[in-house]
Coordinates of C-alpha atoms and ligand atoms in Angstrom, one line a residue:
M101 CA -69.8 206.3 285.0
A102 CA -66.5 205.8 286.7
E103 CA -63.7 204.5 284.5
R104 CA -62.1 201.3 285.5
I105 CA -58.4 200.4 285.1
V106 CA -57.8 196.8 283.8
V107 CA -54.3 195.4 284.2
E108 CA -54.0 192.2 282.2
G109 CA -51.7 190.0 280.2
G110 CA -49.0 189.5 282.8
S111 CA -48.3 187.2 285.7
V112 CA -50.1 188.2 288.9
V113 CA -48.8 187.4 292.4
A114 CA -51.4 188.6 294.9
V115 CA -49.4 188.0 298.2
D116 CA -52.8 187.1 299.9
D117 CA -53.2 184.5 302.6
A118 CA -54.1 181.8 300.0
G119 CA -50.9 182.5 298.0
T120 CA -52.9 183.3 294.9
E121 CA -50.8 183.4 291.7
H122 CA -51.9 183.5 288.1
A123 CA -49.4 182.7 285.3
E124 CA -51.5 185.0 283.3
G125 CA -54.1 187.1 285.2
H126 CA -55.8 190.4 285.6
V127 CA -56.5 193.1 288.2
V128 CA -59.5 195.4 287.9
I129 CA -59.4 198.8 289.7
E130 CA -62.2 201.3 290.3
G131 CA -61.3 204.6 291.9
D132 CA -58.6 204.0 294.5
R133 CA -59.7 200.3 295.1
I134 CA -59.1 196.9 293.6
V135 CA -62.4 195.4 292.6
S136 CA -61.3 192.0 291.3
V137 CA -58.3 189.8 290.7
G138 CA -58.4 186.6 288.6
P139 CA -56.9 184.4 286.0
G140 CA -56.7 185.2 282.3
S141 CA -58.1 188.3 280.8
A142 CA -60.6 190.5 282.7
P143 CA -64.3 189.8 281.9
P144 CA -66.0 192.5 279.9
Q145 CA -66.7 195.5 282.0
D146 CA -70.0 197.5 281.8
V147 CA -68.1 200.8 282.2
P148 CA -65.4 202.6 280.3
V149 CA -62.0 200.9 280.7
R150 CA -58.4 202.1 280.6
R151 CA -56.3 199.0 279.8
I152 CA -52.8 198.6 281.0
D153 CA -51.1 195.9 279.0
A154 CA -48.9 193.8 281.3
T155 CA -47.8 191.3 278.7
G156 CA -44.3 190.2 279.6
C157 CA -44.6 191.7 283.1
L158 CA -45.1 190.6 286.7
V159 CA -47.9 192.3 288.7
T160 CA -47.4 192.5 292.5
P161 CA -48.7 194.7 295.3
G162 CA -46.7 198.0 295.6
L163 CA -43.8 197.5 298.0
I164 CA -43.9 199.1 301.5
N165 CA -40.8 200.7 302.9
T166 CA -40.9 200.7 306.7
H167 CA -37.8 202.8 307.5
H168 CA -36.1 205.6 305.7
H169 CA -34.5 209.1 306.3
L170 CA -35.3 210.8 303.0
Y171 CA -33.3 214.0 303.9
Q172 CA -30.2 211.9 303.6
W173 CA -30.4 211.8 299.8
A174 CA -28.4 215.1 299.9
T175 CA -25.6 213.6 302.0
R176 CA -24.7 210.3 300.4
G177 CA -21.2 208.9 300.4
Y178 CA -19.9 210.4 303.6
A179 CA -17.9 208.2 306.1
A180 CA -18.0 205.4 303.6
D181 CA -15.9 203.0 305.7
S182 CA -17.1 203.7 309.3
T183 CA -19.1 202.4 312.2
L184 CA -22.5 203.8 313.0
F185 CA -21.2 206.1 315.8
E186 CA -18.3 207.3 313.6
W187 CA -20.6 207.8 310.7
L188 CA -23.1 209.8 312.8
T189 CA -20.4 211.9 314.3
E190 CA -19.2 212.9 310.8
L191 CA -22.7 213.5 309.5
Y192 CA -24.5 215.4 312.3
P193 CA -22.7 218.7 311.6
V194 CA -23.6 218.4 307.9
W195 CA -27.2 217.7 308.7
A196 CA -27.3 220.7 311.0
R197 CA -27.0 222.9 307.9
M198 CA -30.1 221.6 306.2
D199 CA -33.2 223.6 305.5
A200 CA -36.6 223.1 304.1
E201 CA -35.4 223.6 300.5
S202 CA -32.6 221.0 300.7
V203 CA -34.9 218.5 302.6
H204 CA -37.6 218.9 299.9
A205 CA -35.1 218.3 297.2
A206 CA -33.6 215.3 299.0
A207 CA -37.0 213.8 299.8
S208 CA -38.3 214.3 296.3
A209 CA -35.3 212.4 294.9
G210 CA -35.5 209.7 297.5
L211 CA -39.2 209.1 296.8
A212 CA -38.5 209.0 293.1
Q213 CA -35.9 206.3 293.6
L214 CA -38.3 204.4 295.8
A215 CA -41.0 204.6 293.1
R216 CA -38.5 203.2 290.5
S217 CA -38.0 200.3 292.8
G218 CA -41.7 199.4 293.1
C219 CA -42.5 201.2 296.3
T220 CA -45.8 202.8 296.9
T221 CA -45.8 203.5 300.6
A222 CA -42.8 204.8 302.5
A223 CA -42.2 205.5 306.2
D224 CA -39.8 208.4 306.7
H225 CA -38.2 209.1 310.0
H226 CA -37.1 212.7 310.3
Y227 CA -35.3 213.7 313.5
V228 CA -33.0 216.6 312.6
F229 CA -34.6 220.0 313.0
P230 CA -32.0 222.8 312.5
R231 CA -33.0 225.9 314.3
E232 CA -32.8 228.1 311.2
G233 CA -34.0 225.3 308.9
G234 CA -37.7 226.3 308.5
D235 CA -40.4 223.7 308.1
V236 CA -38.3 220.6 307.2
F237 CA -41.1 218.2 308.2
G238 CA -43.6 219.9 306.0
A239 CA -41.0 219.8 303.2
V240 CA -41.0 215.9 303.4
V241 CA -44.8 215.8 303.3
A242 CA -44.8 218.2 300.3
A243 CA -42.3 215.9 298.5
A244 CA -44.6 212.9 299.0
E245 CA -47.6 214.9 297.6
R246 CA -45.5 215.9 294.6
T247 CA -44.3 212.4 294.0
G248 CA -47.6 210.6 294.5
L249 CA -46.5 208.0 297.1
R250 CA -48.2 207.2 300.4
L251 CA -46.2 208.5 303.3
H252 CA -45.9 207.6 307.0
A253 CA -44.1 210.7 308.2
V254 CA -42.4 210.0 311.5
R255 CA -41.8 213.1 313.5
G256 CA -38.5 212.3 315.2
S257 CA -36.7 214.1 317.9
M258 CA -33.4 214.2 319.9
D259 CA -33.0 216.0 323.2
R260 CA -29.7 214.5 324.4
G261 CA -26.7 216.4 323.0
R262 CA -23.1 215.8 324.0
S263 CA -23.5 218.0 327.1
R264 CA -26.1 215.4 328.4
G265 CA -24.1 212.3 327.5
G266 CA -25.6 211.8 324.1
L267 CA -23.9 211.3 320.7
P268 CA -25.2 214.3 318.7
P269 CA -23.7 217.8 319.0
D270 CA -25.9 220.1 321.1
S271 CA -26.6 222.2 318.0
V272 CA -28.8 219.6 316.4
V273 CA -30.9 218.6 319.4
E274 CA -34.2 220.2 320.6
D275 CA -35.5 221.1 324.0
R276 CA -37.8 218.2 325.2
D277 CA -41.0 220.3 325.6
A278 CA -40.4 222.0 322.3
A279 CA -39.9 218.6 320.6
L280 CA -43.2 217.3 322.1
A281 CA -45.1 220.5 321.1
A282 CA -43.8 220.3 317.6
T283 CA -44.7 216.6 317.4
Q284 CA -48.3 217.4 318.5
R285 CA -48.4 220.1 315.8
A286 CA -47.2 217.7 313.1
I287 CA -50.0 215.3 314.0
D288 CA -52.6 218.2 314.0
D289 CA -51.3 219.5 310.7
F290 CA -50.7 216.4 308.7
H291 CA -52.1 213.1 310.2
D292 CA -55.0 211.6 308.2
P293 CA -56.4 208.5 309.9
A294 CA -58.8 207.7 306.9
P295 CA -58.5 204.2 305.4
N296 CA -57.3 205.6 302.1
S297 CA -55.0 208.1 303.7
R298 CA -51.9 209.3 301.9
V299 CA -50.2 210.9 304.9
R300 CA -50.1 209.5 308.4
V301 CA -47.9 210.8 311.1
A302 CA -46.1 208.7 313.7
V303 CA -44.1 209.7 316.8
G304 CA -40.4 208.8 316.7
P305 CA -37.7 209.9 319.2
C306 CA -34.5 208.9 317.5
S307 CA -32.6 206.3 319.6
P308 CA -31.4 205.6 323.1
F309 CA -28.1 207.4 322.6
S310 CA -29.7 210.6 321.4
V311 CA -32.9 210.8 323.4
S312 CA -33.6 211.1 327.2
A313 CA -35.8 208.4 328.9
E314 CA -38.2 211.2 329.8
L315 CA -38.7 212.1 326.1
M316 CA -39.1 208.4 325.2
R317 CA -41.9 208.1 327.9
E318 CA -43.7 211.3 327.1
A319 CA -43.5 210.8 323.4
A320 CA -45.1 207.3 323.8
E321 CA -47.9 208.9 325.9
L322 CA -48.4 211.6 323.3
A323 CA -48.6 209.1 320.5
R324 CA -51.2 207.0 322.4
R325 CA -53.3 210.0 323.3
N326 CA -53.5 210.8 319.6
G327 CA -54.0 207.2 318.4
V328 CA -50.9 207.4 316.1
R329 CA -48.0 204.8 315.8
L330 CA -44.6 204.8 317.5
H331 CA -41.3 204.3 315.8
T332 CA -37.6 204.4 316.9
H333 CA -34.2 202.9 316.2
L334 CA -33.4 200.0 318.5
A335 CA -30.8 197.3 319.0
E336 CA -28.9 198.3 315.9
T337 CA -25.2 197.9 317.0
T338 CA -23.1 196.4 319.8
D339 CA -21.9 199.9 320.6
E340 CA -25.6 200.8 321.4
A341 CA -26.0 197.7 323.5
E342 CA -22.9 198.5 325.5
Q343 CA -24.0 202.1 326.1
C344 CA -27.4 200.9 327.3
R345 CA -25.8 198.4 329.6
A346 CA -23.3 200.9 331.0
E347 CA -25.9 203.6 331.5
F348 CA -29.1 201.8 332.4
G349 CA -28.0 198.3 333.2
R350 CA -30.4 197.1 330.6
T351 CA -30.4 195.7 327.1
P352 CA -31.9 198.0 324.4
V353 CA -35.1 195.9 324.4
E354 CA -35.4 195.9 328.2
Y355 CA -34.9 199.6 328.2
A356 CA -37.6 200.0 325.5
E357 CA -40.0 198.0 327.7
D358 CA -39.1 200.2 330.7
V359 CA -40.1 203.4 328.8
G360 CA -43.3 202.0 327.3
W361 CA -41.9 201.2 323.9
L362 CA -43.1 197.7 323.2
G363 CA -46.6 197.1 321.9
P364 CA -48.8 196.5 318.8
D365 CA -48.6 200.2 317.9
V366 CA -44.7 200.2 317.9
W367 CA -42.3 199.3 315.1
L368 CA -38.6 199.4 315.6
A369 CA -35.9 200.0 313.1
H370 CA -33.2 197.3 312.9
A371 CA -33.7 195.0 315.9
V372 CA -30.4 193.3 315.1
H373 CA -29.1 192.3 318.5
L374 CA -31.9 190.3 320.2
S375 CA -31.7 187.4 322.6
P376 CA -34.2 184.6 322.1
A377 CA -36.2 186.0 325.1
E378 CA -36.3 189.4 323.4
I379 CA -37.5 187.9 320.1
R380 CA -40.4 186.3 322.1
A381 CA -41.1 189.7 323.8
L382 CA -41.4 191.5 320.5
A383 CA -43.7 188.8 319.2
A384 CA -45.8 188.6 322.4
T385 CA -46.4 192.4 322.4
G386 CA -46.9 192.6 318.6
T387 CA -43.9 195.0 318.3
G388 CA -42.8 195.2 314.7
A389 CA -39.3 195.2 313.2
A390 CA -38.1 197.1 310.2
H391 CA -35.3 195.0 308.8
C392 CA -32.7 197.1 306.9
P393 CA -30.2 194.6 305.5
S394 CA -28.2 196.8 303.2
S395 CA -27.7 199.5 305.9
N396 CA -26.8 197.0 308.5
G397 CA -24.2 195.6 306.1
R398 CA -22.9 199.0 305.1
L399 CA -22.3 199.9 308.8
G400 CA -21.3 196.5 309.8
A401 CA -24.0 196.5 312.4
G402 CA -24.8 192.8 312.2
I403 CA -27.7 190.6 310.8
A404 CA -31.1 190.8 312.3
P405 CA -32.7 187.4 313.4
V406 CA -35.5 187.6 310.8
R407 CA -36.2 183.8 310.7
G408 CA -36.5 183.8 314.5
L409 CA -38.8 186.9 314.5
L410 CA -41.0 185.4 311.8
E411 CA -41.3 182.0 313.5
A412 CA -42.1 183.8 316.8
G413 CA -44.9 185.7 315.0
A414 CA -43.5 189.2 315.2
P415 CA -44.4 191.7 312.4
V416 CA -41.3 192.1 310.2
G417 CA -41.1 194.5 307.2
L418 CA -38.2 195.8 305.1
G419 CA -36.6 199.2 305.2
V420 CA -34.1 201.0 303.0
D421 CA -32.9 203.1 305.9
G422 CA -31.4 206.5 305.1
V423 CA -29.3 206.5 302.0
A424 CA -26.3 208.0 303.7
S425 CA -25.9 204.4 304.9
N426 CA -27.5 202.7 301.8
E427 CA -26.5 204.8 298.8
S428 CA -28.5 202.7 296.3
G429 CA -31.8 203.7 297.9
G430 CA -34.1 201.2 296.3
L431 CA -36.6 199.1 298.2
G432 CA -36.9 196.3 295.7
E433 CA -33.2 195.5 296.1
E434 CA -33.7 194.9 299.8
M435 CA -35.7 191.7 299.1
R436 CA -32.6 190.2 297.6
Q437 CA -30.3 191.5 300.3
A438 CA -32.6 190.2 303.0
L439 CA -32.8 186.8 301.4
L440 CA -29.0 186.5 300.9
L441 CA -28.2 187.6 304.5
A442 CA -30.8 185.2 305.9
R443 CA -29.5 182.2 303.8
A444 CA -25.8 183.0 304.3
T445 CA -26.3 182.7 308.1
G446 CA -29.3 180.4 308.4
G447 CA -28.9 178.0 305.5
P448 CA -30.7 177.5 302.3
R449 CA -34.2 177.4 303.8
A450 CA -33.8 180.5 306.0
M451 CA -35.9 182.6 303.6
S452 CA -37.8 181.7 300.4
V453 CA -38.2 184.1 297.5
R454 CA -41.9 184.4 298.3
E455 CA -41.1 185.2 301.9
A456 CA -38.8 188.0 300.7
L457 CA -41.7 189.5 298.7
W458 CA -44.1 189.0 301.6
L459 CA -41.7 191.0 303.9
A460 CA -41.7 193.8 301.4
T461 CA -45.5 193.9 301.2
R462 CA -47.6 192.2 303.8
G463 CA -44.9 192.4 306.5
G464 CA -44.5 196.1 305.9
A465 CA -48.2 196.7 306.0
R466 CA -48.4 194.9 309.3
C467 CA -45.6 197.1 310.8
L468 CA -47.4 200.2 309.7
G469 CA -50.8 199.0 311.0
R470 CA -52.3 198.9 307.5
E471 CA -52.8 195.2 306.9
D472 CA -56.5 195.8 306.0
E473 CA -55.7 198.4 303.4
I474 CA -52.4 197.7 301.6
G475 CA -49.8 194.9 301.0
S476 CA -51.8 192.5 298.8
L477 CA -53.8 192.4 295.6
E478 CA -57.3 191.7 296.9
P479 CA -60.8 193.1 296.2
G480 CA -61.4 196.0 298.6
K481 CA -57.8 196.9 299.1
L482 CA -56.2 200.1 297.9
A483 CA -55.0 199.9 294.4
D484 CA -51.3 200.1 295.1
V485 CA -49.9 198.0 292.2
A486 CA -46.4 197.5 290.7
V487 CA -46.1 196.2 287.2
W488 CA -42.5 194.9 286.6
R489 CA -41.1 194.4 283.1
L490 CA -39.5 191.0 282.9
G491 CA -37.5 190.5 279.8
G492 CA -34.4 191.4 277.9
L493 CA -30.9 190.3 278.9
D494 CA -31.8 190.6 282.6
H495 CA -34.8 188.2 282.9
T496 CA -35.6 186.4 279.7
G497 CA -36.0 182.7 280.4
I498 CA -36.1 182.8 284.2
A499 CA -38.6 180.1 285.0
D500 CA -40.3 181.7 288.1
P501 CA -41.2 185.4 287.9
V502 CA -40.9 185.8 291.7
A503 CA -37.4 184.4 291.5
A504 CA -36.7 186.8 288.7
L505 CA -37.9 189.7 290.9
V506 CA -36.1 188.7 294.1
L507 CA -33.0 186.9 292.9
G508 CA -32.4 188.6 289.5
R509 CA -31.4 192.2 288.8
L510 CA -34.3 194.3 290.0
P511 CA -36.7 194.7 287.0
Q512 CA -37.7 198.0 285.6
V513 CA -41.1 199.2 286.9
E514 CA -43.3 199.6 283.9
T515 CA -46.3 201.1 285.7
L516 CA -46.8 202.0 289.3
L517 CA -50.2 202.8 290.7
C518 CA -50.8 204.3 294.1
G519 CA -54.4 204.4 295.0
G520 CA -55.3 203.8 291.4
I521 CA -53.3 206.9 290.2
E522 CA -50.2 206.4 288.1
V523 CA -47.0 207.6 289.7
I524 CA -45.1 209.7 287.1
E525 CA -41.5 210.7 287.5
Q526 CA -41.2 214.4 288.2
D527 CA -39.1 216.9 286.3
N528 CA -36.1 218.7 287.8
V529 CA -35.6 216.2 290.7
V530 CA -32.0 215.4 289.8
E531 CA -31.0 219.1 289.3
E532 CA -32.6 220.1 292.6
L533 CA -30.8 217.2 294.4
D534 CA -27.4 218.2 292.8
R535 CA -27.8 221.8 294.0
A536 CA -28.8 220.7 297.5
S537 CA -26.0 218.2 297.9
A538 CA -23.4 220.7 296.6
R539 CA -24.7 223.4 299.0
L540 CA -24.4 221.1 302.0
R541 CA -20.9 220.0 301.0
L542 CA -19.7 223.6 300.4
V543 CA -21.1 224.9 303.6
E544 CA -19.5 222.0 305.5
V545 CA -15.9 222.7 304.3
S546 CA -16.1 226.5 304.5
Ligands
ZN788 ZN1 -32.4 204.7 310.4

């Protein structure tokens, strides 16, 4: 008979539509699914049970990261006081030296840090493919398999180097047809549409200032032919908006609409600079936004209109973004950052602590098209569960466990389950990251 896992003894916050919370509750898991959630201890089970004691803990859905660049773990701390375009200009030549080994080390470390911050599903947007770098995309997928997290691997691309008016040097961009062929290969090799899938592939030309309009259009067609999702950076900075206006006479959102990039299968990283009409356009088309508050702060990009997007009905999730622009790299911390930015600009009711948790779970699931599978603790959903230790100097006495999670210091994750399987920290991750970071630094200065 199949063993069941019983998580009991702690507070349970289900993040379901009814807002179910139990001051003391239980979650029962069989295989990769949740079978029941309820108050108090779990009723006696008629099968063997593995018990996870959550006494003194808060139990939530595993968090969902909607935007990341895992390869950047090996290039943190560059251009620390720069704008996005200055930062990119310094980093592109470093990234051009990466290979599958350094990307695997960086991605393994990045995913380990995400797991420590309660994350069970991560979207990774990889758009740098050095010519001599080997299979860097496969290296990210292998890192997710090693770490045990669910991955949405976005096959990015750039075809607009400096010689074509883009921002990246020509050495890091691909030929358009080659990029599209490699994107199709990535889907064929790795995309798993099954409901309990651990790897899904999305299509992700990088940004208006590094990708041609032709590649944007053709990539969207390719994604829709294959039934996979679409992801790109949009409306991140005023520099980008100015370039879009100068080049196309359009705002970034108008440009996205022109090239087929609004729709329920699209989620956009950042979406900071939006007019009220553009907020309505995202909501009306079901286009999602990956809100990356720390990265937007680090690069001084601005503050996304999250309240407006939520009120309009647009899907909004949270993203860490690449850690070259968010060196701390945890997803849990983004709940606090999102709440503080929202309230600092929109007043004390601009975001509640439960909305911050909702963004990091249900909102993220919606952006990734997986609302039916992940993002809440409900019978039938995948058993992606975070058990947070509340106690010690950090949390003892905080009246509301969700306030402790969002407003307090991020609690330690006691147990993290992804599809009912415990995520265990891997050996050697730090040593591999140290070697990869040093190698990229040395190559850059030589
Ligand atoms: Zn990004």
